[in-house]
XYZ file of C-alpha atoms in Angstrom:
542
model
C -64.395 -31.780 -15.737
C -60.782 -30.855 -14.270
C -57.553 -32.828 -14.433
C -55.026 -32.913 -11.265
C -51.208 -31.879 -11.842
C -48.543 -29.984 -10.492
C -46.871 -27.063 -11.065
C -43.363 -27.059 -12.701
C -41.004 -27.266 -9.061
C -43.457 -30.112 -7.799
C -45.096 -28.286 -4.153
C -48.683 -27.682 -4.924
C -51.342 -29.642 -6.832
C -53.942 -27.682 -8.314
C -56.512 -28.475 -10.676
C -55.754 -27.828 -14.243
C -58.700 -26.758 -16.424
C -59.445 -29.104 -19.383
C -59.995 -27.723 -22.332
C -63.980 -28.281 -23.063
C -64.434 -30.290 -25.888
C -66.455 -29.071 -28.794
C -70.163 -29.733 -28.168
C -71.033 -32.279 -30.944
C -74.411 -33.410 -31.918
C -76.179 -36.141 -29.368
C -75.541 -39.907 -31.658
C -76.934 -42.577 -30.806
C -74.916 -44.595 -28.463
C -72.683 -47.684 -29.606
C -70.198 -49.488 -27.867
C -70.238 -47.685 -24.491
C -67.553 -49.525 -22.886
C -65.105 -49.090 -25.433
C -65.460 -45.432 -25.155
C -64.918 -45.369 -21.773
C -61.452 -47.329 -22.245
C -60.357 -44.916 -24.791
C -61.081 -41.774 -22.373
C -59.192 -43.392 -19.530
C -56.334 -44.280 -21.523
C -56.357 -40.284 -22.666
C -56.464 -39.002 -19.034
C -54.107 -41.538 -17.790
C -51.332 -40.526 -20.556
C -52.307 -36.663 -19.659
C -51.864 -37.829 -16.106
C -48.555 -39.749 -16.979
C -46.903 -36.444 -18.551
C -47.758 -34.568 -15.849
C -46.005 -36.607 -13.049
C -42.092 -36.028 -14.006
C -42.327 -32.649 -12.453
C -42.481 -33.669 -8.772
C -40.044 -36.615 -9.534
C -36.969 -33.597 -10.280
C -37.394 -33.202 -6.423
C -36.092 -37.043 -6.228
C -33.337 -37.010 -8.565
C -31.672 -33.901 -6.320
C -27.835 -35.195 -5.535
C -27.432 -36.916 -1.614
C -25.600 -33.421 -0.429
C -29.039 -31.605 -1.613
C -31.547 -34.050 -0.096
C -33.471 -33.993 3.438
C -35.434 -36.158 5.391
C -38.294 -33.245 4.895
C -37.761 -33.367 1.141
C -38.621 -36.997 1.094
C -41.524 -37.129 3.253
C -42.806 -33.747 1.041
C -42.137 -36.424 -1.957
C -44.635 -39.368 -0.072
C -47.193 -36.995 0.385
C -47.071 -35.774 -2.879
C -47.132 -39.164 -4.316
C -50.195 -39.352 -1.679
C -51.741 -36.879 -3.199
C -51.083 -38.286 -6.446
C -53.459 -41.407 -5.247
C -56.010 -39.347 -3.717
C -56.112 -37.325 -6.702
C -56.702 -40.602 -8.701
C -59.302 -41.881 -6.357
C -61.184 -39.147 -7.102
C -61.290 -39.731 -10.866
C -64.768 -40.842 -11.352
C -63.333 -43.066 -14.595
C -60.685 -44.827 -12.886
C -61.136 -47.755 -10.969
C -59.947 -48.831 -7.967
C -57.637 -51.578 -9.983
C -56.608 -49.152 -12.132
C -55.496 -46.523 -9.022
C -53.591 -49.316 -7.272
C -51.887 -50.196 -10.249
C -50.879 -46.868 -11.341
C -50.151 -45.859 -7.642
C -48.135 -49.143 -7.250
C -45.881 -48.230 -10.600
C -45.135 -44.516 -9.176
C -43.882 -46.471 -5.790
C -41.691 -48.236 -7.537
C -40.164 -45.307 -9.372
C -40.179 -43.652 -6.067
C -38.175 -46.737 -4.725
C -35.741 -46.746 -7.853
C -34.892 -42.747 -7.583
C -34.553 -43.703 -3.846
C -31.732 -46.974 -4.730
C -30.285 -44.028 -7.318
C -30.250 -41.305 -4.585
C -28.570 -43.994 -1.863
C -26.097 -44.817 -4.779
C -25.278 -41.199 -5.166
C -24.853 -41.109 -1.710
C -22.687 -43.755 -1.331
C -20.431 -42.449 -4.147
C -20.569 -38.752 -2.501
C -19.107 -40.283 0.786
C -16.696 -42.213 -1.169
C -15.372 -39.097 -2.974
C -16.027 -37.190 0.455
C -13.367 -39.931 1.940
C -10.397 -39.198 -1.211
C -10.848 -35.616 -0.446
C -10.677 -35.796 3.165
C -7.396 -38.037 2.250
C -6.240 -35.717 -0.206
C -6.749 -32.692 2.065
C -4.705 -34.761 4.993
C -2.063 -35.430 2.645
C -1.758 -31.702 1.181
C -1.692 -30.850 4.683
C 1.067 -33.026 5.063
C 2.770 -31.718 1.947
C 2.126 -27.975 3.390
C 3.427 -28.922 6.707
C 6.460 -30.659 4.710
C 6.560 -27.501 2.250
C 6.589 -24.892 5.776
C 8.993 -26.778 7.298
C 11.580 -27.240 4.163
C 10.645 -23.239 3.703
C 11.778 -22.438 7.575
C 15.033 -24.409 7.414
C 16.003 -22.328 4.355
C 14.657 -19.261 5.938
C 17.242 -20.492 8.498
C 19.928 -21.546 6.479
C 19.714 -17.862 4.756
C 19.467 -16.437 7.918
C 22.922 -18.265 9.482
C 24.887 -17.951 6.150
C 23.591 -13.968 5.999
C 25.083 -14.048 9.625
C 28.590 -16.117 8.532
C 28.712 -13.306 5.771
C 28.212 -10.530 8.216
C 30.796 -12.320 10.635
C 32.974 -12.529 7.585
C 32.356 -8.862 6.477
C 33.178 -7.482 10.201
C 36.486 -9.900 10.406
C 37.822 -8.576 7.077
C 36.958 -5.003 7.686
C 38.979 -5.642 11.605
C 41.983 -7.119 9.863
C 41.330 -4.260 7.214
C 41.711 -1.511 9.662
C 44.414 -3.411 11.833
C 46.659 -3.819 8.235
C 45.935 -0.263 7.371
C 47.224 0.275 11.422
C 50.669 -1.774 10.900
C 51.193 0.118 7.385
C 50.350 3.573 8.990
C 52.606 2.684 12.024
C 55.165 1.144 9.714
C 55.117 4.772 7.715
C 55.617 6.831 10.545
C 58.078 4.432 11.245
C 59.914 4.960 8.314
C 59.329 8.891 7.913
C 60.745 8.801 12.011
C 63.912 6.808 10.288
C 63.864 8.931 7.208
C 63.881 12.204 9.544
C 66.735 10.885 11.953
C 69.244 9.666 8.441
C 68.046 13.587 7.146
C 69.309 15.076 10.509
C 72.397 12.527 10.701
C 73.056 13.424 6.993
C 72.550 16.969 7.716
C 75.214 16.536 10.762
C 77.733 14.355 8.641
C 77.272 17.131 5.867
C 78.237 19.886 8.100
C 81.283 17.763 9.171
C 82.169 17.104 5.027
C 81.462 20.397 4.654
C 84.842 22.328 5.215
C 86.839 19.206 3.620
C 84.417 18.932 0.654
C 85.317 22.702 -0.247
C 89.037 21.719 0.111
C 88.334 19.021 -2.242
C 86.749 21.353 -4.595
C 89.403 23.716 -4.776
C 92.057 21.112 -5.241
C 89.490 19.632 -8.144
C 88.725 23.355 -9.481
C 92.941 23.544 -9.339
C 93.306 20.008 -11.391
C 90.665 21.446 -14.118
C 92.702 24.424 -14.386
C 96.153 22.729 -14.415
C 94.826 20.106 -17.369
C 92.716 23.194 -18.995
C 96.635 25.047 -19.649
C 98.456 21.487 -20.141
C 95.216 21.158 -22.904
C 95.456 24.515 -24.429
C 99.268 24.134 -24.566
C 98.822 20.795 -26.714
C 96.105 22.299 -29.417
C 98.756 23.862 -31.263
C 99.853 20.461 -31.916
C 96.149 18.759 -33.182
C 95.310 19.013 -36.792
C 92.822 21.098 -37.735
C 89.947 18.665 -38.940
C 90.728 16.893 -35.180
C 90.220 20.721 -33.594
C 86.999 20.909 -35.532
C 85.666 17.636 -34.150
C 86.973 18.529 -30.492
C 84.894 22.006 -30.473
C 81.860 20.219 -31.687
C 82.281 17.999 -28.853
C 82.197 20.581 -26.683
C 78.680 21.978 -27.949
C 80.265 24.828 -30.151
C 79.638 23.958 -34.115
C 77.423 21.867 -35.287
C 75.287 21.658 -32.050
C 72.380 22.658 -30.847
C 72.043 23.066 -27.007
C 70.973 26.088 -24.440
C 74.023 27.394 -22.520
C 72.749 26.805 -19.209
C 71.961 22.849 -20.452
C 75.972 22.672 -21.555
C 77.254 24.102 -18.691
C 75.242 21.405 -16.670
C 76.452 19.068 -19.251
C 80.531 20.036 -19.936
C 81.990 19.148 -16.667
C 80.563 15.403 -16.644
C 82.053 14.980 -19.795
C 85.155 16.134 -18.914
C 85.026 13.916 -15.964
C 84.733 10.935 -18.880
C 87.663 12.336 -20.521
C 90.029 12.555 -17.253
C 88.910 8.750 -16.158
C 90.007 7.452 -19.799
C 93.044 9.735 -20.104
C 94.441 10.109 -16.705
C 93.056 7.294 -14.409
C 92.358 4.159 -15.746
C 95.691 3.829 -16.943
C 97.033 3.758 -13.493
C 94.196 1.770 -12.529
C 95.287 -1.336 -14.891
C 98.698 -1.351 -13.361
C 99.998 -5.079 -12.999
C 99.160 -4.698 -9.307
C 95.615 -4.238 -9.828
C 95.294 -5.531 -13.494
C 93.969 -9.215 -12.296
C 91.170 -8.030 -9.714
C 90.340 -5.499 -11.762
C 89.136 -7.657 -14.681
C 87.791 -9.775 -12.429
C 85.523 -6.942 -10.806
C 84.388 -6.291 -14.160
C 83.422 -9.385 -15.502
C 81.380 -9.838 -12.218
C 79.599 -6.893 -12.449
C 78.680 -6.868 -15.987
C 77.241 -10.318 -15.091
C 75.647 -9.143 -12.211
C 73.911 -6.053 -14.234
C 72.798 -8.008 -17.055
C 70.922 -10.061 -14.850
C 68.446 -7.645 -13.877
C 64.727 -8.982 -12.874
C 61.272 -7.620 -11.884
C 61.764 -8.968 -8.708
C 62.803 -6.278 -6.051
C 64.755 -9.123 -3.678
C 66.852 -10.340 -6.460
C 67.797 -6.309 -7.535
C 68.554 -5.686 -4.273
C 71.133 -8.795 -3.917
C 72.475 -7.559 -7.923
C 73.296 -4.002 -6.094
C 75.001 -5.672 -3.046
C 76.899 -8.117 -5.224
C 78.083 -4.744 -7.533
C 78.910 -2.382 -4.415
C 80.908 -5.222 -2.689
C 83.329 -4.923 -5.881
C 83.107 -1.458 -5.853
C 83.971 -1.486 -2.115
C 87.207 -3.701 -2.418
C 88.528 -1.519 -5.879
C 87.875 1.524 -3.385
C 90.157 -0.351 -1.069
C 92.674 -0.694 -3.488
C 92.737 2.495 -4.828
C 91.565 5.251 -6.278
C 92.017 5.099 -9.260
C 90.683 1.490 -9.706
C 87.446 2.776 -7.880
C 86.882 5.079 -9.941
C 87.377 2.825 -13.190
C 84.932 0.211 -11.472
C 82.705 3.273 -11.177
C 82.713 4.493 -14.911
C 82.772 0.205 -15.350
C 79.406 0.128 -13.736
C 77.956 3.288 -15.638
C 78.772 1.936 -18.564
C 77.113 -1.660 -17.919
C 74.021 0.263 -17.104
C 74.115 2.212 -20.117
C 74.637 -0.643 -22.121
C 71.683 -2.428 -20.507
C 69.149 0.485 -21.706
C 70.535 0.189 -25.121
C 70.055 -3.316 -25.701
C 67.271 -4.387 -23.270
C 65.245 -1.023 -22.129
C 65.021 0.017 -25.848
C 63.119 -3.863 -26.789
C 60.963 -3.716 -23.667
C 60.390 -0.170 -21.782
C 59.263 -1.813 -18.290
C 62.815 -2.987 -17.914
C 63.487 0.938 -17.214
C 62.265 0.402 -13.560
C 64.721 -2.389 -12.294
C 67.549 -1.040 -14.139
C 67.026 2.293 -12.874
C 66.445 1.327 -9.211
C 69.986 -0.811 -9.237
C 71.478 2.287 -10.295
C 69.598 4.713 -7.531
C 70.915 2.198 -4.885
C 74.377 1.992 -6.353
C 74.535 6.224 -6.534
C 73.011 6.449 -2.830
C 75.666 4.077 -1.465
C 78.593 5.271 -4.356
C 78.085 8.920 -4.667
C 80.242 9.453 -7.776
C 79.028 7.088 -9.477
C 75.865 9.315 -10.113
C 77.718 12.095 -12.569
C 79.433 9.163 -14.058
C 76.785 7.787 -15.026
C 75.147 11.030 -16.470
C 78.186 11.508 -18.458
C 77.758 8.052 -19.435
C 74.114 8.809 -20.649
C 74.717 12.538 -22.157
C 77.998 11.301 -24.346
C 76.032 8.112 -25.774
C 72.473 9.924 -25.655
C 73.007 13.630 -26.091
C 69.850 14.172 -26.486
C 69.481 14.206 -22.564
C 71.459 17.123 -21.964
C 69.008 18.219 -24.714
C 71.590 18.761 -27.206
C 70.751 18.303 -31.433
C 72.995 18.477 -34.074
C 72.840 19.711 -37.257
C 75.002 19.387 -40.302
C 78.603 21.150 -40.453
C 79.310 22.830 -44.245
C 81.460 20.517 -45.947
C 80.705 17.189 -43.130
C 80.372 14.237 -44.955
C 77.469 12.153 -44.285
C 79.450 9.521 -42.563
C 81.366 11.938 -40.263
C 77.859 13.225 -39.782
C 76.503 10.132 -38.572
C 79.144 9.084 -36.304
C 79.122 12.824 -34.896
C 75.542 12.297 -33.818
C 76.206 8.663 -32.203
C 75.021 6.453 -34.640
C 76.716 3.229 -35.395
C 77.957 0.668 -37.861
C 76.123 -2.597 -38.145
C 78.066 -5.280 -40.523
C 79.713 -2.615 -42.361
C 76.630 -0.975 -42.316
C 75.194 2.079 -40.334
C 72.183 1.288 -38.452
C 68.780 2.308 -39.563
C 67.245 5.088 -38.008
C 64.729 3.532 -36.747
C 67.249 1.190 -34.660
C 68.859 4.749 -33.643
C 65.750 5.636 -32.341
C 65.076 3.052 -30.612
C 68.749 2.850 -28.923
C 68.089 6.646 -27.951
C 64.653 6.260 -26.332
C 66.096 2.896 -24.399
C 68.368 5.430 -22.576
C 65.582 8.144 -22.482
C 63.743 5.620 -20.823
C 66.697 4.555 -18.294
C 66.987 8.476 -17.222
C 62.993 8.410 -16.845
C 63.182 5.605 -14.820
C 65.974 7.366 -12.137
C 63.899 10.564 -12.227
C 60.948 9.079 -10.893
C 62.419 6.309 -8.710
C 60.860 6.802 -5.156
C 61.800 3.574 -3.754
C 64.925 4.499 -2.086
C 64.857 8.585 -1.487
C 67.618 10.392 -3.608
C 68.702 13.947 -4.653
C 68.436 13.340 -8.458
C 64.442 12.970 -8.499
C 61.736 14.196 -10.644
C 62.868 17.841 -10.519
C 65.198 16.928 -13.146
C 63.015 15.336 -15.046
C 60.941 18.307 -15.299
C 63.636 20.565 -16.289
C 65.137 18.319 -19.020
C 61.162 18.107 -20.552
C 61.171 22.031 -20.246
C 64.269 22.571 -22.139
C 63.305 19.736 -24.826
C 59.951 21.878 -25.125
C 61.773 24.947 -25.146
C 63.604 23.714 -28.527
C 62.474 23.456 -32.198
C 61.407 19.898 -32.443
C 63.207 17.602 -34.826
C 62.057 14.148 -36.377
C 63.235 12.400 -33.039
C 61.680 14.436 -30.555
C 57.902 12.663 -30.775
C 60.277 9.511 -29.613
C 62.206 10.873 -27.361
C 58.993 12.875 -25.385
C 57.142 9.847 -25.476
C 59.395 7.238 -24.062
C 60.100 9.369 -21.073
C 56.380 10.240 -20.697
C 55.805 6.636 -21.162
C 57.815 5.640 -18.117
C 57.519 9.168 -15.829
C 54.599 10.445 -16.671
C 52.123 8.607 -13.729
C 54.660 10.009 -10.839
C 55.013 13.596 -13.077
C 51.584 13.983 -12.629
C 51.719 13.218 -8.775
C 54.420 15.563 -8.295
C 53.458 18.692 -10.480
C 49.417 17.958 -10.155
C 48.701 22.157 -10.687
C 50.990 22.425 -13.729
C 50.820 19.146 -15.819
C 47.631 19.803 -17.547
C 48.531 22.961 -18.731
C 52.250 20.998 -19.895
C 50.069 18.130 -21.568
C 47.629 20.881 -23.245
C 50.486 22.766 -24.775
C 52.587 19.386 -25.930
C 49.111 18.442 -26.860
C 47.752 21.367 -28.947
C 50.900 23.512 -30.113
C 54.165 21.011 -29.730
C 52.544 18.130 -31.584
C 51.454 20.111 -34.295
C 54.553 21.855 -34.811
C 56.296 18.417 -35.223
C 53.974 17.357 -37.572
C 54.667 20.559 -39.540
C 58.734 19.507 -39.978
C 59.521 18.195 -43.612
C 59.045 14.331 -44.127
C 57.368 14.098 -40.362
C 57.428 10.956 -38.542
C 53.598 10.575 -38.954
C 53.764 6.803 -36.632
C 56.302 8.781 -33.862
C 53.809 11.775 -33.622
C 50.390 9.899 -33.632
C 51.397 7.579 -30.729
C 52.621 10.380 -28.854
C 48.939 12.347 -29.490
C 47.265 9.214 -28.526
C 48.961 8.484 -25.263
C 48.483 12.005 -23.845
C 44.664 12.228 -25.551
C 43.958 8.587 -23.939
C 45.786 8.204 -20.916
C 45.501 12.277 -19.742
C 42.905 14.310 -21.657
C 40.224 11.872 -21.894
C 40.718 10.044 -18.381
C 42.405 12.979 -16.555
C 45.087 11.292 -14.949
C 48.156 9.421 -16.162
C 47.427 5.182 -15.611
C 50.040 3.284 -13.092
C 52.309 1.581 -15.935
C 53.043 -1.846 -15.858
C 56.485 -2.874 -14.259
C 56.123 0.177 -11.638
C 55.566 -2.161 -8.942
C 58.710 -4.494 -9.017
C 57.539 -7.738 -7.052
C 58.252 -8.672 -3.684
């Protein structure tokens, strides 16, 4: 006997073998019927787990199933009733019943599938909504991402504008400036060639002058040398170390530049400004003076207001010239001495002042001619360390005449520190600095000087003020030094650098602060960086 199933993905039905039972001895027959009732129970429970494997094909989800698949699934269950039809145990009850209970389960995996069908469209409805309103988003996102695109795109276009506007006024600034310079080098050129004209003109009357001058020197030279026989001889002593004989320290061509400014100081105190303060003048001359020792201690950063200062201070100079001579040249050695005073006080506190102080006094000595060796004789008689000039201790000086010999002075009965002498000398260091490499208004006395007076210093034995002295004037010259002597200020720096330096530190009781700023502003500012920074206050303002 065979039993009908299926195989396990539900397409064919074959016959399954049944496993024979064992051949058992022939008994004698009881209860027929209820045998018969057991053995169709047994194949209809063998039938029963046979039937889920065509019923997988049902449960497939709505997206999977087809018309086809279904009517496979009917003929199936078909088969399924022929198959039980042909069961010689099964009655035709028992078939309808069995067949009827497989309908059903068709009918409820049919509800199920409809159900999964009905939720499939349902989610197949979000999603389509979903997908509409990504869409939207995208179409939202695209058009937000073009009208940045665009945005970039304009402001990357206003930049551009921007960029080709500023480099147009760039060029048409660096146009003005360059016509403005030729401009000035055209004026400069025609005031060289109109000086050079006027000069030849002054020329024949300057050499008159000059002889008559050379003449005075020689008439107060005899009147001088006829009165030393009256001067004691401590007051000779002090006279001929004035004039860089004892007790001095200075190179012969430096005191030759020196002497004749200082005898200029000498004739102007002796000689002129006694007729100068003659009743006649006395009033407007004290008036002149208080003005202009107003006007220079009110020096500024600010380039408009120095320029008014030196128009206020040549207007007095002006009318004194008008009045005389001699009270012109008193206003003259007036002025020099303001400005002197100025770098002691305020130029030796705070070094940028240099710059103002010494552009008021380039525009005074451009438009006042004299006043220029005045004001050197000014500086070499209160700083003599300009001319260079040292001093060194006379046998039998007394350290008080030795102090006052060098230009040191007394502070409530007290001489002044040296450190407050120091500072005093390097504020006029720093005034001299700041005429040397004044560029401003063009001038004879430029950094040429400047040059030779740091030769000759270098050219000396150094002494405990010579660190300060080297450094304030580097500290204020040093930037244009380098512009103007570009082939020979490294070597300068190297030597100050590697042989000066060390020679200073080398003197008894060195001035170790003096000598390590010095080493540190050419190592930093030269050596290191290889050029010389712009200092502050170089640039007075507008």
């Amino acid at each position: 006997m065979v039993q009908f199933g299926y195989d396990d993905d539900g397409e064919d039905i074959r016959p399954v073998p049944r496993t024979p039972s064992p051949r058992k001895t022939p008994q004698k027959k009881t209860s027929s019927t209820g045998k018969a009732e057991a053995l169709r129970a047994a194949q209809l429970s063998a039938l029963a787990s046979r039937t889920p494997s065509p019923l997988k094909a049902l449960k497939m989800s709505v997206e999977e199933a087809t018309t086809a698949q279904l009517e496979a699934a009917m003929h199936r269950l078909l088969q399924i009733n022929d198959a039980i039809r042909a069961v010689p145990f099964m009655t035709a009850e028992e078939s309808q019943a069995y067949l009827a209970q497989q309908r059903a389960r068709v009918q409820e995996f049919e509800k199920q599938r409809a159900q999964r069908h009905s939720a499939a469209q349902q989610y197949l409805k979000r999603l389509t909504e979903e997908i509409v309103n990504d869409e939207g988003r995208l179409a939202e996102a695209r058009k937000a991402l073009e009208a940045e695109r665009a945005k970039k795109q304009k402001e990357e276009k206003e930049r551009a504008e921007a960029r080709a506007k500023a480099e147009a006024e760039e060029k048409r600034k660096q146009e003005e400036e360059q016509k403005a310079r030729d401009a000035q080098a055209k004026a400069l050129a025609d005031a060289q060639n109109a000086k050079k004209a006027q000069d030849a003109q002054k020329a024949a009357a300057e050499k008159q002058k000059q002889d008559a001058e050379k003449q005075r020197q020689q008439q107060q030279a005899a009147a001088a040398a006829a009165a030393a026989a009256s001067i004691p001889a401590s007051a000779a002593q002090g006279f001929a170390s004035a004039a860089g004989v004892p007790g001095a320290d200075c190179s012969a061509e430096a005191w030759k530049t020196a002497e004749p400014l200082l005898a200029r100081l000498k004739t102007i105190k002796n000689d002129i400004r006694p007729k100068a303060y003659q009743p006649a003048y006395q009033t407007a001359l004290m008036k002149a003076k208080m003005d202009i020792k107003a006007r220079i201690g009110q020096q500024t950063m600010s380039q408009k207001k120095i320029i008014t200062i030196a128009k206020h201070v040549s207007k007095n100079l002006e009318d004194g010239k008008g009045a005389s001579q001699e009270v012109y040249e008193t206003l003259l050695d007036i002025t020099a001495k303001c400005i002197v005073q100025q770098a002691e006080r305020e130029v030796a506190v705070k070094t940028s002042q240099a710059y103002p102080l010494a552009l008021i006094s380039v525009m005074l000595y451009t438009k006042h001619e004299p006043l220029l060796d005045i004001l050197l004789g000014r500086l070499y008689k209160k700083c003599p360390y300009l001319i260079p000039q040292y001093f060194k201790k006379i046998p039998g000086e007394g350290e008080d005449q030795q102090r006052k010999r060098i230009g040191m002075k007394m502070m409530d009965d007290n001489w002044e520190t040296e450190e407050h002498f120091w500072e005093r000398m390097g504020g006029m260091v720093a005034l001299y600095a700041g005429i040397v490499q004044t560029t401003t208004v063009p001038h004879k006395y430029d950094m040429d000087k400047g040059w030779i007076w740091l030769a000759r210093t270098l050219n000396m034995k150094p002494r405990r003020i010579t660190p300060v002295l080297i450094y304030k004037f580097l500290e204020v010259a040093a930037f244009r030094l380098e512009q103007t002597y570009r082939q020979q200020i490294r070597k300068l720096m190297q030597y100050i650098y590697e042989t000066y330096i060390p020679a200073m530190a080398a003197l008894p009781n060195p001035p170790t602060p003096s000598i390590t700023r010095l080493q540190s502003f050419i190592h930093d500012q030269y050596l290191q960086n290889g050029k010389f920074d712009e200092p502050a206050g170089i640039k007075l303002e507008a």
